[in-house]
PDB file of C-alpha atoms in Angstrom:
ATOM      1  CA  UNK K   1      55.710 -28.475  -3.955  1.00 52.00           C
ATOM      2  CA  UNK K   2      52.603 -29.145  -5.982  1.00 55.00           C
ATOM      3  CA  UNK K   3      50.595 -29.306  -2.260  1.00 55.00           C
ATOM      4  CA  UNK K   4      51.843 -26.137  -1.565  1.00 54.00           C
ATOM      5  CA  UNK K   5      50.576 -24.782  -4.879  1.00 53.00           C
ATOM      6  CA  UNK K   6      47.002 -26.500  -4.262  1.00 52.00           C
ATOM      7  CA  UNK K   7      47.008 -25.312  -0.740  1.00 45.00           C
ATOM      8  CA  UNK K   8      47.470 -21.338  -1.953  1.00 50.00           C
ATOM      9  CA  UNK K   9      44.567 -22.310  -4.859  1.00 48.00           C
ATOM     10  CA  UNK K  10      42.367 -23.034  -1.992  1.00 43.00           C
ATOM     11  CA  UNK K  11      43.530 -20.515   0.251  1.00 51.00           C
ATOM     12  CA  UNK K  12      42.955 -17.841  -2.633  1.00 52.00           C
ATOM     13  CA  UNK K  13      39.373 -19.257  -3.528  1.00 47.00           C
ATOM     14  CA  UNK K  14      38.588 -18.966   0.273  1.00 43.00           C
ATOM     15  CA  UNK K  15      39.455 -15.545   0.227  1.00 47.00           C
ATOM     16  CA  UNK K  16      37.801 -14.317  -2.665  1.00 50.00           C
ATOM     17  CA  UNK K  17      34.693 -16.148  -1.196  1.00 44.00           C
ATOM     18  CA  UNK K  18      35.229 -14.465   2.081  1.00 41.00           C
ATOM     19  CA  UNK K  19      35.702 -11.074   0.228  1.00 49.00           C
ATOM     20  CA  UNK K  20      32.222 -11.654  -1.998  1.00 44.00           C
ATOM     21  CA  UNK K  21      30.119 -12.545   1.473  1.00 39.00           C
ATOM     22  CA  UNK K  22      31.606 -10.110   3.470  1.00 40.00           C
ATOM     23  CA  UNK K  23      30.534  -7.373  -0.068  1.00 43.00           C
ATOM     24  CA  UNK K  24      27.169  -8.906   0.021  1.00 40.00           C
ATOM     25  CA  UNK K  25      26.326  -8.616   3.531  1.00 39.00           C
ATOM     26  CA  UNK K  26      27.484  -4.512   3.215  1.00 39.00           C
ATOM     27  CA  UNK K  27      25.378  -4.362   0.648  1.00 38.00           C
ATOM     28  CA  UNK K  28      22.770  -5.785   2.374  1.00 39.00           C
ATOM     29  CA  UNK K  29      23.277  -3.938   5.440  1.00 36.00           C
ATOM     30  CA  UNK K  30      23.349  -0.562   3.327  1.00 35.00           C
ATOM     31  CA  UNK K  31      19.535  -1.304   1.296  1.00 35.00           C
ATOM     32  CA  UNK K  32      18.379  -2.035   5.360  1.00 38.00           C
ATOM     33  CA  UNK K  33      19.550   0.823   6.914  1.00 38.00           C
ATOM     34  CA  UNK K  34      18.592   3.116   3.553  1.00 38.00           C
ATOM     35  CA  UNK K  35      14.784   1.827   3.596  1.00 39.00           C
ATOM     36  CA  UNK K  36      15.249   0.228   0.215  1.00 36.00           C
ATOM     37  CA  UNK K  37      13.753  -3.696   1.356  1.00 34.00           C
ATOM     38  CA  UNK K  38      11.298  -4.843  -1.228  1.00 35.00           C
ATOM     39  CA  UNK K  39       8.987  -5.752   2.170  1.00 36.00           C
ATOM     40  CA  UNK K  40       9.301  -2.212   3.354  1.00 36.00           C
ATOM     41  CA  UNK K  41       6.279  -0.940   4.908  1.00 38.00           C
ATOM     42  CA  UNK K  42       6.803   2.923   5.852  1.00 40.00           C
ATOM     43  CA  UNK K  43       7.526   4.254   2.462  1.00 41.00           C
ATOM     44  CA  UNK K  44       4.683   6.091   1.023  1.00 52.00           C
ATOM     45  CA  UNK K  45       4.094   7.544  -2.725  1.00 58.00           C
ATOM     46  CA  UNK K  46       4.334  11.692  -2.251  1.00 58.00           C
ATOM     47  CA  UNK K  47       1.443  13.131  -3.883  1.00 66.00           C
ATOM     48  CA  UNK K  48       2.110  15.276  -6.881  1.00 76.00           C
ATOM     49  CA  UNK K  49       1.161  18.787  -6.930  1.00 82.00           C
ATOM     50  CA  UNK K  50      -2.708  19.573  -6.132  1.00 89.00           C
ATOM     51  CA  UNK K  51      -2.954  15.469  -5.130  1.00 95.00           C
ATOM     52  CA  UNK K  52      -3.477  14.030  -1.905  1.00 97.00           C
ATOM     53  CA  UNK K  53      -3.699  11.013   0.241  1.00 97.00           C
ATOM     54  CA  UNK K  54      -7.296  10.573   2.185  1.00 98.00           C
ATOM     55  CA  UNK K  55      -7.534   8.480   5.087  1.00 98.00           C
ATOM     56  CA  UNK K  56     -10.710   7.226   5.823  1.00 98.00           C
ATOM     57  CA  UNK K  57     -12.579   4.925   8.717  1.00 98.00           C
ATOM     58  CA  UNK K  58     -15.165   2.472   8.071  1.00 98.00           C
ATOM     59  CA  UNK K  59     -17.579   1.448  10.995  1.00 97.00           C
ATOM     60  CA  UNK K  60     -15.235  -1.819  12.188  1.00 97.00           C
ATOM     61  CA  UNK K  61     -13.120   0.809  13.177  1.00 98.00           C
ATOM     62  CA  UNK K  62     -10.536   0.199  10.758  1.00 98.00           C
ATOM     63  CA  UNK K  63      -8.592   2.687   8.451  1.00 98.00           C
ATOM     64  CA  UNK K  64      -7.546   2.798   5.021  1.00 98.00           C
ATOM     65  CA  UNK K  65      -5.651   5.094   2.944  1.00 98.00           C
ATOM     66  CA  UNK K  66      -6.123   6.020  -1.216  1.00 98.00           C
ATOM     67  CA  UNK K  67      -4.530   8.768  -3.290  1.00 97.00           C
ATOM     68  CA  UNK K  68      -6.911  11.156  -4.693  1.00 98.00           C
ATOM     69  CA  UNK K  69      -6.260  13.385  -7.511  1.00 96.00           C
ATOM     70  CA  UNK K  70      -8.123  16.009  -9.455  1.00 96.00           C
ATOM     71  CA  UNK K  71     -11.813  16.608  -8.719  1.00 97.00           C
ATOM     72  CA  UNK K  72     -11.409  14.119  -6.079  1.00 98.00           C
ATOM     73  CA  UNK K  73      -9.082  15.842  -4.246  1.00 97.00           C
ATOM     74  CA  UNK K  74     -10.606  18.797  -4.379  1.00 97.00           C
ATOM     75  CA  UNK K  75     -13.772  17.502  -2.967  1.00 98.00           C
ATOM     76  CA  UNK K  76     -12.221  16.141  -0.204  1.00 98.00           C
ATOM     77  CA  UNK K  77     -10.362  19.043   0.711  1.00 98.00           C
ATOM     78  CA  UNK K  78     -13.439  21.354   0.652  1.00 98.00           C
ATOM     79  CA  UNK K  79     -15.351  18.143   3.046  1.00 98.00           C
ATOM     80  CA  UNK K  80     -12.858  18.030   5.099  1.00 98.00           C
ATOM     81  CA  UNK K  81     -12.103  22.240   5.997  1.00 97.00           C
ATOM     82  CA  UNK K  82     -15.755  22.228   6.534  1.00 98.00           C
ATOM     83  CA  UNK K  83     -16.133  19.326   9.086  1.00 96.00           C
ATOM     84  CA  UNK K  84     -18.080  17.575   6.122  1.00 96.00           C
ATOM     85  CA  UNK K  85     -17.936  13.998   4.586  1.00 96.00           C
ATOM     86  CA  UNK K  86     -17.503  14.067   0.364  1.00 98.00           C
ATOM     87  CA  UNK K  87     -19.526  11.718  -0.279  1.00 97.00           C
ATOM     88  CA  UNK K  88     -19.074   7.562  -0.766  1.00 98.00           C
ATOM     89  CA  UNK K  89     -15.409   6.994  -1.878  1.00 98.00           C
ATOM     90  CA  UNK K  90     -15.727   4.428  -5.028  1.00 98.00           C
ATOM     91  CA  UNK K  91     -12.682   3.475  -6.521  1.00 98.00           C
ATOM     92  CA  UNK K  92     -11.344   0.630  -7.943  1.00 98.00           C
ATOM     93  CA  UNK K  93      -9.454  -2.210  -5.727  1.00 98.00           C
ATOM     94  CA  UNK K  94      -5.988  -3.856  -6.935  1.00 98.00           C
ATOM     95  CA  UNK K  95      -3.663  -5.803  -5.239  1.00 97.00           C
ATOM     96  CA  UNK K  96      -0.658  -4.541  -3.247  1.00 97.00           C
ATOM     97  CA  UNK K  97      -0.464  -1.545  -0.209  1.00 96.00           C
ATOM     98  CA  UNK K  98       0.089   0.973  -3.917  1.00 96.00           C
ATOM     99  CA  UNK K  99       2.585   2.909  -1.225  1.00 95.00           C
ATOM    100  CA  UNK K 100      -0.530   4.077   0.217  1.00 96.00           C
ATOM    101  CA  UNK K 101      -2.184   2.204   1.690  1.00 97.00           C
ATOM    102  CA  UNK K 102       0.061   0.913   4.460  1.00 96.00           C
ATOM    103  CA  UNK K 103      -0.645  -2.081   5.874  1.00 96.00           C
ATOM    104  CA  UNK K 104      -3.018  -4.173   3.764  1.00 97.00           C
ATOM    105  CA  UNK K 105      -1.769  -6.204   0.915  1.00 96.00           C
ATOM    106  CA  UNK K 106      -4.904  -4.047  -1.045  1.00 98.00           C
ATOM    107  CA  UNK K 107      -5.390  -0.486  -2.734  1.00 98.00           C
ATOM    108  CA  UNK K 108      -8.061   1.819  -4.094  1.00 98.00           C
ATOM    109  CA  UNK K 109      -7.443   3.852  -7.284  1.00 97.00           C
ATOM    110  CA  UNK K 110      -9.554   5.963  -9.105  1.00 97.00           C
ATOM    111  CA  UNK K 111     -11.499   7.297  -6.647  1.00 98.00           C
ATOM    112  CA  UNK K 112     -14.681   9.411  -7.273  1.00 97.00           C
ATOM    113  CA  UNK K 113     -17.000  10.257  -4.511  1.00 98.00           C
ATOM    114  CA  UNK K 114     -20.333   9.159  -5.117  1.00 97.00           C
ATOM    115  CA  UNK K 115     -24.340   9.974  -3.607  1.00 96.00           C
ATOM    116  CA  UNK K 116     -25.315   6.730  -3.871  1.00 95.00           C
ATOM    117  CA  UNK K 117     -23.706   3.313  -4.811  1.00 94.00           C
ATOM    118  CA  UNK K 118     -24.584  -0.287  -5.116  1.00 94.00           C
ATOM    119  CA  UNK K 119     -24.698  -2.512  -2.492  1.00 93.00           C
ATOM    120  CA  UNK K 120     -22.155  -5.372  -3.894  1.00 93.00           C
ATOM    121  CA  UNK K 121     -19.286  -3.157  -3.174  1.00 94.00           C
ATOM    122  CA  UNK K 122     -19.849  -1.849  -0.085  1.00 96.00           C
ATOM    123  CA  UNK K 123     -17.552  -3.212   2.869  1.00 95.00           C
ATOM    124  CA  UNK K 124     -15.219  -2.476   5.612  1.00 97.00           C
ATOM    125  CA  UNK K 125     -11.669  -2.555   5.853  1.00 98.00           C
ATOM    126  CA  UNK K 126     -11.274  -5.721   8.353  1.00 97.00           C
ATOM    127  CA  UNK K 127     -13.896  -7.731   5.780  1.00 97.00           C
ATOM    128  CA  UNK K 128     -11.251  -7.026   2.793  1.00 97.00           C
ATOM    129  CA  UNK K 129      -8.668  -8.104   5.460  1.00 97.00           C
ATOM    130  CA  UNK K 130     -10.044 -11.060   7.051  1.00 97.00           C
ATOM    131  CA  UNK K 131     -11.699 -12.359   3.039  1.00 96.00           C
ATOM    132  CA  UNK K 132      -8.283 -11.639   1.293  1.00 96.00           C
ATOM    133  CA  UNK K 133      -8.069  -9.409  -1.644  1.00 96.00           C
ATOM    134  CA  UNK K 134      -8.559 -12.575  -4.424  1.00 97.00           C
ATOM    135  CA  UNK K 135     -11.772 -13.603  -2.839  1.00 96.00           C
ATOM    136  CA  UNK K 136     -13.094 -10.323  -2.061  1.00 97.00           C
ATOM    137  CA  UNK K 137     -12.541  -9.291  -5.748  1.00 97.00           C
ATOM    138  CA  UNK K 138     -14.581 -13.004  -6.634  1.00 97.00           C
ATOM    139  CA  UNK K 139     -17.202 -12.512  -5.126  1.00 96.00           C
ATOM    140  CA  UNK K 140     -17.283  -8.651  -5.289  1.00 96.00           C
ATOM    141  CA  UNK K 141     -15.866  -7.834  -8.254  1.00 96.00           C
ATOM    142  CA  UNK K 142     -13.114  -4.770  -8.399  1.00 97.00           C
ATOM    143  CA  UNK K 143     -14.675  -1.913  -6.922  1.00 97.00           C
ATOM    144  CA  UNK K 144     -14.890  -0.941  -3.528  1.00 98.00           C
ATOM    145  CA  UNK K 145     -17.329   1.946  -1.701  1.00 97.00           C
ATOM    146  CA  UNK K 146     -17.401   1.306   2.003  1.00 98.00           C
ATOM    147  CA  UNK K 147     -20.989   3.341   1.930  1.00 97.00           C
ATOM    148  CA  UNK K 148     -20.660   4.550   5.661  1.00 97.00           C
ATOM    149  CA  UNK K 149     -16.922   5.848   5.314  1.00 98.00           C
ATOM    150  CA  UNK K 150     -15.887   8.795   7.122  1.00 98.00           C
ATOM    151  CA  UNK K 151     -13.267  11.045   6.122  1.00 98.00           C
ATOM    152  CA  UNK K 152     -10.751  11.197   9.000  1.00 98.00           C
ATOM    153  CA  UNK K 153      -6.961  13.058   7.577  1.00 98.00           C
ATOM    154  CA  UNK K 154      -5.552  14.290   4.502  1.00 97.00           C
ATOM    155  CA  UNK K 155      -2.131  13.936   3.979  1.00 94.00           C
ATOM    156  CA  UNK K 156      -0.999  16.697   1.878  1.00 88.00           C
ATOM    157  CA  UNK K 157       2.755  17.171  -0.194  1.00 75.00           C
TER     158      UNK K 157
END
């Protein structure tokens, strides 16, 4: 008798084993399917009202995406409905796509557009790529304003 009775202990510790895998893998399944993966790469923030999100092109050819807001984004828009560039987009650089900037492990906040810059921060998208964001900020510092930037789409709410 007391094998039987360890035999149904091990039986009932399998199944409650089985049960937790088989509850994790749903789960898991359920976070894939709904977009929710921490490595997802198609969500992107939706601009709040009078916000939007600028793509622009520097000369490698290369794209790169940053939320504008305010004056900003008001700028742009009037650039853009007249075939026009706003200016030098100079923002600050921080680490992570900010559900922007899809892609590249690097975003821009706080944009302003600017007449002139200096040099330092000036770049394209594939030299941010290729250096890495941690070197690019050492030997940089944070800002970036890709001086020859051309507004390309605006992605409005």
């Amino acid at each position: 008798m007391g094998n039987r009775g360890d035999l149904r202990c091990v039986e009932g510790a399998m199944t409650k084993t089985l049960r937790a895998l088989v509850g994790a893998l749903t789960i898991s399944l359920l976070v894939a399917a709904c977009g929710g993966s921490a490595g997802d790469t198609t969500t992107t923030t939706v601009p709040a009202s009078g916000d939007v999100i600028a793509e622009f092109r520097t000369p490698d050819g290369e794209t790169y995406r940053v939320l504008l807001t305010g004056d900003a984004a008001a700028r742009a828009r009037a650039a853009f409905a007249a075939g026009e560039n706003p200016g030098i987009p100079n923002g600050y650089i921080e680490r992570g796509d900010g559900e922007v900037n899809l892609g590249h492990d690097w975003h821009i906040r706080d944009v302003e557009f600017a007449d002139m810059t200096i040099e330092v921060c000036d770049g394209t998208v594939s030299y941010i790529d290729d250096l890495g964001y941690d070197e690019f900020v050492s030997q940089h510092g944070n800002q970036f304003c890709p001086w020859a930037a051309e507004l390309v789409d605006l992605v409005e709410p």
